[in-house]
Short mmCIF file of C-alpha atoms in Angstrom, two decimals:
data_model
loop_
_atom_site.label_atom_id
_atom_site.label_comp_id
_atom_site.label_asym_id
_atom_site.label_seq_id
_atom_site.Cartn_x
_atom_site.Cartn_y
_atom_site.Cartn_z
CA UNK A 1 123.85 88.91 60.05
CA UNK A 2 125.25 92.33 59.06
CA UNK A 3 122.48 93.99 56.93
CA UNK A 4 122.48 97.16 54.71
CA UNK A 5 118.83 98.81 53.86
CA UNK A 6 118.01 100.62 50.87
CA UNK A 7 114.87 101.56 49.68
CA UNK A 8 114.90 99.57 46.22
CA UNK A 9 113.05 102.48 44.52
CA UNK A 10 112.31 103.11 41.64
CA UNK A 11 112.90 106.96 42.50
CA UNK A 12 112.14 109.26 39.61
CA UNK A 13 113.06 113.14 39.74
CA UNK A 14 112.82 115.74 37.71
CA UNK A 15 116.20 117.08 35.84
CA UNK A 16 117.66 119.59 37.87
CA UNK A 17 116.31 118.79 41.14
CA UNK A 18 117.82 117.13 44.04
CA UNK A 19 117.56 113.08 44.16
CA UNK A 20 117.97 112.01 47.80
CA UNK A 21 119.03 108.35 48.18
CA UNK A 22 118.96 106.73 51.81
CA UNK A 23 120.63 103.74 53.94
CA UNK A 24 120.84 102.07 57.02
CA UNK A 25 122.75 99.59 58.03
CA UNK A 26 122.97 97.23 61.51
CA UNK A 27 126.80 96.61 62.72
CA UNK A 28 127.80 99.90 65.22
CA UNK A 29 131.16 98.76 64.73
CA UNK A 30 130.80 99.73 61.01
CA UNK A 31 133.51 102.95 60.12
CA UNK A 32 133.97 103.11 56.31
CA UNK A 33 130.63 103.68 54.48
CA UNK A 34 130.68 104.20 50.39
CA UNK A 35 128.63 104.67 47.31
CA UNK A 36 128.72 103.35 44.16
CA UNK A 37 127.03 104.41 41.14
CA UNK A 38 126.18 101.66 39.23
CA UNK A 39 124.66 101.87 35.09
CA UNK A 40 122.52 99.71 33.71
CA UNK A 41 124.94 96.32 32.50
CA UNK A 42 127.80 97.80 33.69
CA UNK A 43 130.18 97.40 37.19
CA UNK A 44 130.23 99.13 40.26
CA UNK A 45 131.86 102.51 40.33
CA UNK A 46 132.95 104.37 43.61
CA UNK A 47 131.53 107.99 43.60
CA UNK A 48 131.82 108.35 47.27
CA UNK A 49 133.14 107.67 50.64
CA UNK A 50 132.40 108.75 54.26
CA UNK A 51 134.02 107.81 57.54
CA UNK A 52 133.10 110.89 59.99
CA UNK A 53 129.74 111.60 61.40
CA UNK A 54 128.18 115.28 59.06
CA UNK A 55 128.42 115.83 55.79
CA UNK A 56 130.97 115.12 52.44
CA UNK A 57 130.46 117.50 49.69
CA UNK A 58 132.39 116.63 45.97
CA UNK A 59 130.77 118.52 43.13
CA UNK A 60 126.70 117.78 42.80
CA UNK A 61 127.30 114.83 45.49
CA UNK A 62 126.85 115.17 48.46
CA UNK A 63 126.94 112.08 51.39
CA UNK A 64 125.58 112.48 54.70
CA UNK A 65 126.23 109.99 57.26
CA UNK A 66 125.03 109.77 61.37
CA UNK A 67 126.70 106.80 63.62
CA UNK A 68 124.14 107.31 66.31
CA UNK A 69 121.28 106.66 63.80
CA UNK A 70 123.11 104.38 61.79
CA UNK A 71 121.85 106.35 58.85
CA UNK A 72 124.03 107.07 55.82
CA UNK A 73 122.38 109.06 52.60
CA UNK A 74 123.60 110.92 49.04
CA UNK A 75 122.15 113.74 48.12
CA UNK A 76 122.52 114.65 44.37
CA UNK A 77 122.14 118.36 43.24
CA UNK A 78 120.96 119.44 40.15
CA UNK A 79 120.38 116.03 38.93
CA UNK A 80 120.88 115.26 35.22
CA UNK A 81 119.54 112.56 33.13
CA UNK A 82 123.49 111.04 32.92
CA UNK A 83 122.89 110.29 37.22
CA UNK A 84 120.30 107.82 36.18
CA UNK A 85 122.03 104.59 37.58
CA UNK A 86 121.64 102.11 40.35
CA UNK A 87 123.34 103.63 43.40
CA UNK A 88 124.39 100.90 45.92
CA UNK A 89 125.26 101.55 49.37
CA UNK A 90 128.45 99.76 51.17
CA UNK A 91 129.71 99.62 54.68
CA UNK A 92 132.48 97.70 56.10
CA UNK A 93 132.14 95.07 58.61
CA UNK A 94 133.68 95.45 62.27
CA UNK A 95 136.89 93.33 62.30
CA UNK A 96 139.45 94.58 60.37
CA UNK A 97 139.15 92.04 57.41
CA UNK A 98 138.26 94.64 54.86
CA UNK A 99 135.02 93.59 53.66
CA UNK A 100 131.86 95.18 52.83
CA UNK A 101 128.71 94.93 52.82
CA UNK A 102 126.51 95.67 50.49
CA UNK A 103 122.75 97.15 50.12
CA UNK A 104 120.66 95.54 47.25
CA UNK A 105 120.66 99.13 45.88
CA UNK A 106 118.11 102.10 44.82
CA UNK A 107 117.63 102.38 40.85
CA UNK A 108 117.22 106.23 39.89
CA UNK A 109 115.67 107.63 37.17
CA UNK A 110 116.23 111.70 36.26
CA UNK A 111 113.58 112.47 33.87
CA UNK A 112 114.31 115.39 31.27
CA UNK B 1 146.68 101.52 34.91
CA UNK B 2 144.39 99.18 33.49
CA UNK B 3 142.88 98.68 36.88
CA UNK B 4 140.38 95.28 37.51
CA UNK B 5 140.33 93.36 34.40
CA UNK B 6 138.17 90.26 33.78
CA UNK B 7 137.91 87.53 31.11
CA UNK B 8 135.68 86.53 29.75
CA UNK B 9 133.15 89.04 29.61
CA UNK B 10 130.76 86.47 28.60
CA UNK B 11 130.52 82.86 28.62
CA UNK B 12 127.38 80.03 28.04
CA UNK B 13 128.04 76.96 30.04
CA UNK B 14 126.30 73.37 29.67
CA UNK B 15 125.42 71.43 33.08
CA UNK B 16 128.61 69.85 34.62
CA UNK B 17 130.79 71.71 32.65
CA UNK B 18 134.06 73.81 34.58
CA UNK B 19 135.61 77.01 34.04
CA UNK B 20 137.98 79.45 34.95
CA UNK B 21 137.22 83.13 35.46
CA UNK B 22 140.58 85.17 35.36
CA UNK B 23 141.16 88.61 37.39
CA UNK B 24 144.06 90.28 36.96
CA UNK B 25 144.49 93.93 38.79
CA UNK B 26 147.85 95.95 38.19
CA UNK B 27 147.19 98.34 41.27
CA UNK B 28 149.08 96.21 43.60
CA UNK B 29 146.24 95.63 45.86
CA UNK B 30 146.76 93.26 48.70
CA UNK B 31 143.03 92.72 48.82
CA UNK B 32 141.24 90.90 46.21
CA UNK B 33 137.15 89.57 45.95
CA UNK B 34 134.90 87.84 44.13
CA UNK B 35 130.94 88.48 43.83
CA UNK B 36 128.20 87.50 41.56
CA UNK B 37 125.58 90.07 41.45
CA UNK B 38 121.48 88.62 40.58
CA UNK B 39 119.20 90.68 39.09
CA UNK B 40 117.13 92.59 42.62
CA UNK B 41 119.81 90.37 44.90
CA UNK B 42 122.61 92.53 45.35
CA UNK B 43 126.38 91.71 45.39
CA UNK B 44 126.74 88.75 47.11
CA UNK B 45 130.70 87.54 48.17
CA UNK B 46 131.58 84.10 47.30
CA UNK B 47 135.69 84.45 48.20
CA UNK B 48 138.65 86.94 49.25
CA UNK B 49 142.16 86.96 49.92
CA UNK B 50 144.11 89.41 51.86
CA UNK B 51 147.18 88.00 49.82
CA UNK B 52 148.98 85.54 48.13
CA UNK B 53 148.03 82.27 49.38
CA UNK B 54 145.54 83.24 51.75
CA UNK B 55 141.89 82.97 50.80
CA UNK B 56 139.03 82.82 52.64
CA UNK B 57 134.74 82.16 51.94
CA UNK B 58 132.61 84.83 51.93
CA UNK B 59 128.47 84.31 51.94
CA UNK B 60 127.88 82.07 49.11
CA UNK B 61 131.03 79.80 48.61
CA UNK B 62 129.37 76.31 47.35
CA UNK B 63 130.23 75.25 44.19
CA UNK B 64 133.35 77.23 43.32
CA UNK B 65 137.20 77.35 44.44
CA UNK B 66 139.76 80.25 44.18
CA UNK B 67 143.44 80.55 44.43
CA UNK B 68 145.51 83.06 45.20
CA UNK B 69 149.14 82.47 43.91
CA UNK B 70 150.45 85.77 43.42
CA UNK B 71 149.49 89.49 44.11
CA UNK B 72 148.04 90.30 40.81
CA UNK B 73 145.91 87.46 39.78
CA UNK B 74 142.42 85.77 41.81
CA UNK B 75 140.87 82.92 39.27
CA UNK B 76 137.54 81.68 40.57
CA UNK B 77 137.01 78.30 39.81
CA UNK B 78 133.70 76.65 39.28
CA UNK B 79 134.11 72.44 38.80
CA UNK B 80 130.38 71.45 38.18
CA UNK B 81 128.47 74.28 36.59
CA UNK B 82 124.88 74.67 37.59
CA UNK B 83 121.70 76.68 36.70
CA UNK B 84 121.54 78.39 40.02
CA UNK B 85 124.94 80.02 38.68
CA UNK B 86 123.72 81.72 36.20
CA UNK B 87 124.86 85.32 37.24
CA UNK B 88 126.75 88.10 36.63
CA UNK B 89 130.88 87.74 38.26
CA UNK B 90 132.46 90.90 39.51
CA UNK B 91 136.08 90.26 40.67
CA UNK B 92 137.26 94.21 43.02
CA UNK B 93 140.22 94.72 45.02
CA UNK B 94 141.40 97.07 47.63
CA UNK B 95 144.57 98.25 49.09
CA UNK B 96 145.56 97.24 52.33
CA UNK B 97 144.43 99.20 55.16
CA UNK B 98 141.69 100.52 52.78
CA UNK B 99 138.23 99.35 52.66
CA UNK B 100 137.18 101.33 49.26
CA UNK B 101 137.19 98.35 46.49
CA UNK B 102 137.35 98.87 42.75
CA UNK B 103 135.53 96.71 40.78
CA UNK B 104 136.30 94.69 37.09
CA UNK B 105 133.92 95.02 34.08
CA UNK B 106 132.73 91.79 35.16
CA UNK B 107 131.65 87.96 33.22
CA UNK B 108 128.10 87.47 32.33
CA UNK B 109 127.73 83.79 32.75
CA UNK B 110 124.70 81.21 31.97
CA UNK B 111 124.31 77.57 32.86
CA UNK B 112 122.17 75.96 30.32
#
């Protein structure tokens, strides 16, 4: 069983500081790894993707990922009270059938 | 672009009744899925295609069917509605060769 870790949180950080969000995951095989922001009664929404080992940087995000740890994390700078969201991790599965799979996700909270 | 698009967004089933939950995505995505999502359970895949007329059962099939009859549209059918399907439905796709998916607003659903 393919398996993506998250800590379920909830995290809480102060606005303008940097929210660090972590994930492991079990297949080596595993290339593509993403993040999705998710709000409150709303769907998914892709902020991020990563497929080489080092870092990822688009505006405040940043996503780190290491194959040989099996370790994938987003960093998020200057955090504002709008990043408060679920943030789910995804990696694909080895096999070339395109699916993913998904952590149960780490709930944020950016406190004014 | 109108992207993923679900209907209905909500719906209130009895016991034994069926329904149809319609995706439609205008992106021209080979790649099509279906989730429900509980609350603290993560995404969980019931179906996907990789095209028209090819489907295939993800982690948590039982109780519902799909078809796949053209490129645009994924309908996941559920024939004896139960309690334990009381969830929220998220229908994504993906392009081919792609693993990033995009997701639809999604259909709150509960089995009474």
């Amino acid at each position: 069983q393919k398996e993506v870790e998250q800590n379920s949180g909830p995290l809480s950080v102060p606005e303008g500081a940097i929210a660090s969000l972590n994930c492991t995951y079990s297949d080596r095989g595993s290339q593509s790894f993403f993040w999705y922001r998710q709000y409150s009664g709303k769907s998914p929404e892709l902020i991020m993707s990563i497929y080489s080992n080092g870092d990822k940087e688009d505006g405040r995000f940043t996503a780190q990922l290491n194959k040989a740890s099996q370790y994938v994390s987003l960093l998020i700078r200057d955090s504002q009270p709008s990043d408060s969201a679920t943030y789910l991790c995804a990696v694909n599965t080895q096999g070339g059938s395109e699916k993913l799979v998904f952590g149960k996700g780490t709930k944020l909270t950016v406190n004014p | 672009n109108a992207g993923v698009t679900q209907t209905p967004k909500f719906r209130i089933l009895k016991i034994g009744q069926s329904m149809t939950l319609q995706c439609t995505q205008d992106m021209n995505h080979n790649y099509m899925y279906w989730y429900r999502q509980d609350p603290g359970m993560g995404l969980k895949l019931i179906y996907y295609s990789v095209g028209a007329g090819i489907t295939d059962k993800g982690e948590v099939p039982n109780g519902y069917n799909v078809s796949r009859s053209t490129t645009e549209d994924f309908p996941l059918r559920l024939e004896l509605a139960a309690p334990s399907q009381t969830s929220v439905y998220f229908c994504a796709s993906s392009p081919q060769g792609h693993y990033e998916q995009y997701f639809g607003p999604g259909t709150r659903l509960t089995v009474t």
